[in-house]
PDB file of C-alpha atoms in Angstrom:
ATOM      1  CA  MET Y   1      -8.395 -16.723  -9.229  1.00 68.00           C
ATOM      2  CA  ASN Y   2     -11.068 -17.721  -6.802  1.00 84.00           C
ATOM      3  CA  ASN Y   3     -11.284 -15.650  -3.571  1.00 92.00           C
ATOM      4  CA  PRO Y   4      -7.560 -15.266  -3.021  1.00 96.00           C
ATOM      5  CA  LEU Y   5      -6.169 -13.832   0.255  1.00 98.00           C
ATOM      6  CA  ILE Y   6      -4.947 -10.226  -0.189  1.00 98.00           C
ATOM      7  CA  SER Y   7      -2.293  -9.016   2.096  1.00 98.00           C
ATOM      8  CA  VAL Y   8      -2.457  -5.222   2.898  1.00 98.00           C
ATOM      9  CA  VAL Y   9       0.528  -3.513   4.455  1.00 98.00           C
ATOM     10  CA  VAL Y  10       0.022  -0.118   6.186  1.00 98.00           C
ATOM     11  CA  THR Y  11       3.299   1.537   6.986  1.00 97.00           C
ATOM     12  CA  THR Y  12       3.239   4.289   9.517  1.00 97.00           C
ATOM     13  CA  TYR Y  13       5.771   6.856  10.694  1.00 97.00           C
ATOM     14  CA  LYS Y  14       5.104   9.473  13.443  1.00 96.00           C
ATOM     15  CA  ARG Y  15       1.371   9.478  13.126  1.00 95.00           C
ATOM     16  CA  GLY Y  16      -1.165   9.641  15.903  1.00 93.00           C
ATOM     17  CA  VAL Y  17      -4.074   7.323  16.403  1.00 95.00           C
ATOM     18  CA  ASN Y  18      -6.540   9.727  14.845  1.00 92.00           C
ATOM     19  CA  GLU Y  19      -4.685   9.768  11.511  1.00 90.00           C
ATOM     20  CA  ILE Y  20      -3.751   6.150  11.224  1.00 95.00           C
ATOM     21  CA  GLN Y  21      -7.171   4.739  12.126  1.00 95.00           C
ATOM     22  CA  LYS Y  22      -8.715   6.166   8.995  1.00 93.00           C
ATOM     23  CA  ALA Y  23      -6.173   4.034   6.852  1.00 95.00           C
ATOM     24  CA  ILE Y  24      -6.737   1.002   8.961  1.00 97.00           C
ATOM     25  CA  TYR Y  25     -10.549   1.119   8.873  1.00 97.00           C
ATOM     26  CA  SER Y  26     -10.551   1.838   5.166  1.00 96.00           C
ATOM     27  CA  VAL Y  27      -8.897  -1.629   4.754  1.00 97.00           C
ATOM     28  CA  LEU Y  28     -11.030  -3.449   7.286  1.00 98.00           C
ATOM     29  CA  ASN Y  29     -14.234  -2.037   5.851  1.00 97.00           C
ATOM     30  CA  GLN Y  30     -13.653  -3.332   2.295  1.00 97.00           C
ATOM     31  CA  THR Y  31     -16.480  -5.200   0.575  1.00 97.00           C
ATOM     32  CA  TYR Y  32     -13.903  -7.890  -0.266  1.00 97.00           C
ATOM     33  CA  THR Y  33     -13.144  -9.452   3.108  1.00 97.00           C
ATOM     34  CA  ASN Y  34     -10.654 -12.212   2.524  1.00 98.00           C
ATOM     35  CA  LEU Y  35      -7.622 -10.120   3.444  1.00 98.00           C
ATOM     36  CA  GLU Y  36      -5.050  -9.687   6.115  1.00 98.00           C
ATOM     37  CA  LEU Y  37      -3.700  -6.362   7.402  1.00 98.00           C
ATOM     38  CA  THR Y  38      -0.146  -5.886   8.650  1.00 98.00           C
ATOM     39  CA  ILE Y  39       0.578  -2.546  10.223  1.00 98.00           C
ATOM     40  CA  VAL Y  40       4.297  -1.787  10.308  1.00 98.00           C
ATOM     41  CA  ASP Y  41       5.249   1.028  12.702  1.00 98.00           C
ATOM     42  CA  ASP Y  42       8.528   2.587  11.668  1.00 97.00           C
ATOM     43  CA  SER Y  43       8.331   5.468  14.154  1.00 96.00           C
ATOM     44  CA  PRO Y  44      11.494   6.162  16.187  1.00 95.00           C
ATOM     45  CA  GLU Y  45      11.589   5.008  19.715  1.00 92.00           C
ATOM     46  CA  SER Y  46      11.519   8.590  20.955  1.00 93.00           C
ATOM     47  CA  TYR Y  47       8.186   9.369  19.183  1.00 94.00           C
ATOM     48  CA  ILE Y  48       5.738  10.656  21.782  1.00 94.00           C
ATOM     49  CA  HIS Y  49       2.693   8.683  20.491  1.00 94.00           C
ATOM     50  CA  ARG Y  50       4.469   5.419  19.770  1.00 94.00           C
ATOM     51  CA  ASN Y  51       2.967   3.502  22.689  1.00 95.00           C
ATOM     52  CA  GLU Y  52      -0.383   5.000  22.074  1.00 96.00           C
ATOM     53  CA  VAL Y  53      -0.387   3.861  18.453  1.00 96.00           C
ATOM     54  CA  LYS Y  54       0.805   0.408  19.505  1.00 97.00           C
ATOM     55  CA  ALA Y  55      -1.983   0.039  22.112  1.00 97.00           C
ATOM     56  CA  PHE Y  56      -4.572   1.084  19.561  1.00 97.00           C
ATOM     57  CA  CYS Y  57      -3.465  -1.341  16.837  1.00 97.00           C
ATOM     58  CA  GLU Y  58      -3.116  -4.238  19.276  1.00 97.00           C
ATOM     59  CA  SER Y  59      -6.617  -3.537  20.569  1.00 97.00           C
ATOM     60  CA  ILE Y  60      -8.346  -3.837  17.196  1.00 97.00           C
ATOM     61  CA  PRO Y  61     -10.758  -6.718  17.689  1.00 96.00           C
ATOM     62  CA  ASP Y  62     -10.162  -8.300  14.231  1.00 97.00           C
ATOM     63  CA  LYS Y  63      -8.121 -11.490  13.764  1.00 97.00           C
ATOM     64  CA  ARG Y  64      -6.970 -10.270  10.292  1.00 97.00           C
ATOM     65  CA  VAL Y  65      -4.844  -7.525  11.934  1.00 98.00           C
ATOM     66  CA  LYS Y  66      -1.072  -7.889  12.814  1.00 98.00           C
ATOM     67  CA  TYR Y  67       1.046  -5.129  14.307  1.00 98.00           C
ATOM     68  CA  ILE Y  68       4.780  -4.971  13.959  1.00 98.00           C
ATOM     69  CA  GLN Y  69       6.866  -2.246  15.593  1.00 97.00           C
ATOM     70  CA  HIS Y  70      10.478  -1.612  14.415  1.00 97.00           C
ATOM     71  CA  LYS Y  71      12.848  -1.116  17.225  1.00 93.00           C
ATOM     72  CA  LYS Y  72      14.283   1.960  15.407  1.00 94.00           C
ATOM     73  CA  ASN Y  73      13.300   4.004  12.310  1.00 95.00           C
ATOM     74  CA  SER Y  74      14.575   2.199   9.276  1.00 96.00           C
ATOM     75  CA  GLY Y  75      12.698   4.018   6.420  1.00 95.00           C
ATOM     76  CA  ALA Y  76       9.691   3.389   4.273  1.00 95.00           C
ATOM     77  CA  CYS Y  77      11.299   0.733   1.999  1.00 96.00           C
ATOM     78  CA  VAL Y  78      12.384  -1.369   5.001  1.00 97.00           C
ATOM     79  CA  ALA Y  79       8.984  -1.020   6.591  1.00 97.00           C
ATOM     80  CA  ARG Y  80       7.278  -2.204   3.352  1.00 98.00           C
ATOM     81  CA  ASN Y  81       9.715  -5.149   3.075  1.00 98.00           C
ATOM     82  CA  THR Y  82       8.910  -6.040   6.704  1.00 98.00           C
ATOM     83  CA  GLY Y  83       5.277  -6.127   5.731  1.00 98.00           C
ATOM     84  CA  LEU Y  84       6.017  -8.145   2.482  1.00 98.00           C
ATOM     85  CA  ALA Y  85       7.994 -10.661   4.657  1.00 98.00           C
ATOM     86  CA  HIS Y  86       5.018 -11.243   6.949  1.00 98.00           C
ATOM     87  CA  SER Y  87       2.390 -11.440   4.119  1.00 98.00           C
ATOM     88  CA  LYS Y  88       0.691 -14.672   3.262  1.00 98.00           C
ATOM     89  CA  GLY Y  89      -1.629 -13.459   0.572  1.00 98.00           C
ATOM     90  CA  GLU Y  90      -1.403 -14.340  -3.150  1.00 98.00           C
ATOM     91  CA  LEU Y  91      -1.882 -10.625  -3.837  1.00 98.00           C
ATOM     92  CA  ILE Y  92      -0.469  -7.700  -1.901  1.00 98.00           C
ATOM     93  CA  SER Y  93      -1.377  -4.046  -1.698  1.00 98.00           C
ATOM     94  CA  PHE Y  94       0.280  -1.214   0.327  1.00 97.00           C
ATOM     95  CA  LEU Y  95      -1.370   1.805   1.961  1.00 96.00           C
ATOM     96  CA  ASP Y  96       0.464   4.870   3.358  1.00 93.00           C
ATOM     97  CA  ASP Y  97      -0.740   5.932   6.786  1.00 94.00           C
ATOM     98  CA  ASP Y  98      -2.235   9.235   5.463  1.00 91.00           C
ATOM     99  CA  ASP Y  99      -4.157   7.630   2.648  1.00 91.00           C
ATOM    100  CA  GLU Y 100      -7.501   5.733   2.560  1.00 92.00           C
ATOM    101  CA  TYR Y 101      -9.064   3.158   0.254  1.00 93.00           C
ATOM    102  CA  LEU Y 102     -12.614   3.416  -1.025  1.00 91.00           C
ATOM    103  CA  PRO Y 103     -14.749   0.474   0.296  1.00 94.00           C
ATOM    104  CA  PHE Y 104     -14.922  -1.383  -3.024  1.00 94.00           C
ATOM    105  CA  ARG Y 105     -11.217  -1.032  -4.084  1.00 94.00           C
ATOM    106  CA  MET Y 106     -10.170  -4.649  -3.513  1.00 95.00           C
ATOM    107  CA  GLU Y 107     -13.354  -6.041  -5.064  1.00 95.00           C
ATOM    108  CA  LYS Y 108     -12.827  -4.033  -8.211  1.00 93.00           C
ATOM    109  CA  MET Y 109      -9.126  -4.682  -8.612  1.00 94.00           C
ATOM    110  CA  ILE Y 110      -9.132  -8.406  -7.886  1.00 95.00           C
ATOM    111  CA  GLY Y 111     -11.104  -9.248 -11.045  1.00 92.00           C
ATOM    112  CA  TYR Y 112      -8.180  -8.246 -13.264  1.00 93.00           C
ATOM    113  CA  PHE Y 113      -5.988 -11.029 -11.708  1.00 95.00           C
ATOM    114  CA  SER Y 114      -8.207 -13.750 -13.257  1.00 93.00           C
ATOM    115  CA  ASP Y 115      -5.815 -13.372 -16.214  1.00 92.00           C
ATOM    116  CA  GLU Y 116      -2.557 -15.066 -14.902  1.00 91.00           C
ATOM    117  CA  ASN Y 117      -0.427 -12.752 -17.087  1.00 92.00           C
ATOM    118  CA  VAL Y 118      -1.449  -9.745 -15.046  1.00 93.00           C
ATOM    119  CA  VAL Y 119       1.076  -8.997 -12.386  1.00 95.00           C
ATOM    120  CA  LEU Y 120       0.128  -5.506 -11.316  1.00 94.00           C
ATOM    121  CA  VAL Y 121      -3.087  -3.468 -11.304  1.00 93.00           C
ATOM    122  CA  TYR Y 122      -3.243   0.183 -10.321  1.00 89.00           C
ATOM    123  CA  ALA Y 123      -6.171   2.473  -9.453  1.00 85.00           C
ATOM    124  CA  ASN Y 124      -6.995   6.122  -9.563  1.00 76.00           C
ATOM    125  CA  ALA Y 125      -6.596   8.498  -6.638  1.00 72.00           C
ATOM    126  CA  ALA Y 126      -8.098  11.798  -5.743  1.00 68.00           C
ATOM    127  CA  MET Y 127      -6.349  14.328  -3.571  1.00 62.00           C
ATOM    128  CA  TYR Y 128      -8.107  15.814  -0.507  1.00 62.00           C
ATOM    129  CA  ASN Y 129      -6.998  18.266   2.138  1.00 62.00           C
ATOM    130  CA  ASN Y 130      -8.947  18.503   5.418  1.00 63.00           C
ATOM    131  CA  GLY Y 131     -11.914  16.825   3.631  1.00 62.00           C
ATOM    132  CA  LYS Y 132     -11.952  19.142   0.795  1.00 60.00           C
ATOM    133  CA  TYR Y 133     -11.179  18.158  -2.772  1.00 53.00           C
ATOM    134  CA  ARG Y 134      -7.745  19.538  -3.571  1.00 53.00           C
ATOM    135  CA  ASN Y 135      -7.113  18.886  -7.234  1.00 54.00           C
ATOM    136  CA  LYS Y 136      -7.704  16.662 -10.156  1.00 50.00           C
ATOM    137  CA  ASN Y 137      -7.497  12.939  -9.955  1.00 53.00           C
ATOM    138  CA  TYR Y 138      -4.034  11.469 -10.488  1.00 52.00           C
ATOM    139  CA  SER Y 139      -5.109   9.552 -13.612  1.00 50.00           C
ATOM    140  CA  ASP Y 140      -6.332  12.817 -15.176  1.00 49.00           C
ATOM    141  CA  TYR Y 141      -2.549  13.460 -15.739  1.00 51.00           C
ATOM    142  CA  MET Y 142      -1.817   9.967 -16.926  1.00 60.00           C
ATOM    143  CA  LYS Y 143      -3.713   7.814 -19.345  1.00 68.00           C
ATOM    144  CA  PRO Y 144      -4.335   4.253 -18.244  1.00 73.00           C
ATOM    145  CA  ARG Y 145      -1.911   1.647 -19.707  1.00 78.00           C
ATOM    146  CA  THR Y 146      -2.466  -2.061 -20.306  1.00 81.00           C
ATOM    147  CA  GLY Y 147      -0.417  -4.941 -21.585  1.00 83.00           C
ATOM    148  CA  GLN Y 148       3.344  -4.911 -21.784  1.00 85.00           C
ATOM    149  CA  VAL Y 149       4.330  -1.519 -20.440  1.00 84.00           C
ATOM    150  CA  TYR Y 150       8.074  -1.777 -19.722  1.00 86.00           C
ATOM    151  CA  ASP Y 151       9.126   0.848 -22.271  1.00 89.00           C
ATOM    152  CA  GLU Y 152       6.403   3.275 -21.036  1.00 87.00           C
ATOM    153  CA  ILE Y 153       7.226   2.798 -17.317  1.00 88.00           C
ATOM    154  CA  MET Y 154      10.827   3.536 -18.102  1.00 91.00           C
ATOM    155  CA  LYS Y 155       9.852   7.012 -19.315  1.00 89.00           C
ATOM    156  CA  GLU Y 156       7.380   7.980 -16.630  1.00 86.00           C
ATOM    157  CA  ASP Y 157       5.738   6.689 -13.417  1.00 85.00           C
ATOM    158  CA  PHE Y 158       2.137   6.404 -14.570  1.00 84.00           C
ATOM    159  CA  ILE Y 159       1.266   3.998 -11.733  1.00 85.00           C
ATOM    160  CA  GLY Y 160       2.009   6.490  -8.827  1.00 83.00           C
ATOM    161  CA  SER Y 161       2.597   5.726  -5.182  1.00 87.00           C
ATOM    162  CA  THR Y 162       2.518   2.344  -3.517  1.00 91.00           C
ATOM    163  CA  SER Y 163      -1.064   3.149  -2.362  1.00 91.00           C
ATOM    164  CA  MET Y 164      -2.288   2.858  -5.901  1.00 90.00           C
ATOM    165  CA  ALA Y 165      -1.127  -0.537  -6.754  1.00 94.00           C
ATOM    166  CA  MET Y 166      -1.946  -4.206  -6.116  1.00 97.00           C
ATOM    167  CA  LEU Y 167       0.330  -6.970  -7.356  1.00 97.00           C
ATOM    168  CA  ARG Y 168       1.167 -10.550  -7.129  1.00 98.00           C
ATOM    169  CA  THR Y 169       3.138 -11.187  -3.947  1.00 98.00           C
ATOM    170  CA  ASP Y 170       5.461 -13.794  -5.504  1.00 98.00           C
ATOM    171  CA  ILE Y 171       6.377 -11.358  -8.270  1.00 97.00           C
ATOM    172  CA  LEU Y 172       7.216  -8.622  -5.836  1.00 98.00           C
ATOM    173  CA  ARG Y 173       9.407 -11.098  -3.837  1.00 98.00           C
ATOM    174  CA  LYS Y 174      11.217 -12.238  -7.008  1.00 98.00           C
ATOM    175  CA  ALA Y 175      11.848  -8.605  -7.976  1.00 97.00           C
ATOM    176  CA  GLY Y 176      13.468  -8.051  -4.566  1.00 97.00           C
ATOM    177  CA  GLY Y 177      10.876  -5.934  -2.833  1.00 97.00           C
ATOM    178  CA  PHE Y 178      11.625  -2.254  -2.165  1.00 97.00           C
ATOM    179  CA  ASN Y 179      15.180  -1.010  -2.480  1.00 96.00           C
ATOM    180  CA  PRO Y 180      16.113   0.734   0.878  1.00 95.00           C
ATOM    181  CA  GLU Y 181      19.185   2.320  -0.984  1.00 94.00           C
ATOM    182  CA  MET Y 182      16.819   4.582  -3.020  1.00 88.00           C
ATOM    183  CA  GLU Y 183      16.466   7.993  -1.579  1.00 84.00           C
ATOM    184  CA  ALA Y 184      13.479   8.977  -3.870  1.00 86.00           C
ATOM    185  CA  SER Y 185      11.180   7.437  -6.438  1.00 90.00           C
ATOM    186  CA  GLN Y 186      11.381   4.051  -4.578  1.00 92.00           C
ATOM    187  CA  ASP Y 187       7.929   3.049  -5.816  1.00 93.00           C
ATOM    188  CA  TRP Y 188       8.694   3.839  -9.493  1.00 93.00           C
ATOM    189  CA  GLU Y 189      11.941   1.897  -9.297  1.00 95.00           C
ATOM    190  CA  THR Y 190      10.022  -1.036  -7.832  1.00 95.00           C
ATOM    191  CA  TRP Y 191       7.461  -0.906 -10.616  1.00 94.00           C
ATOM    192  CA  ILE Y 192      10.233  -1.016 -13.233  1.00 93.00           C
ATOM    193  CA  ARG Y 193      11.813  -4.097 -11.714  1.00 94.00           C
ATOM    194  CA  VAL Y 194       8.395  -5.782 -11.396  1.00 94.00           C
TER     195      VAL Y 194
END
């Protein structure tokens, strides 16, 4: 895999500009630059900062950025599927609006996809609250897995949230994207189908 386009989807719900811009700039400031960013705003029409967020996103002077605003709140799975539908990249990654990527994330993860049998790669995450380290890294609780992991993923979600994974876009589409009927554990259920 030589310099593939990575699609990144940031979904947002009832966040102000100050919160969402951290997520957005953590994508745009990646050391790997062949990426596109789709921001899907799933805030309800009545949300007080809705127009402010739209104006900010549409003013970002970067041709890699696309902003989509749902007419009404439809839920995280629908928002992610909207982003998936507009993605052109060979690989796709999701980022929640209150999360951030380290600058070298894409560059580190993309190397694993040189093996065409690899469909999903996941990364560690550290939890912070108001800039202070809150607890152990997510992977401190889970050992890394490689190879055929279907039996293991059926027992526990060792991958974590959508912000932790990068996967092949065509595989996610074949798996049906995210299931809007799921009320909880939507990411885990998606990883199982992938």
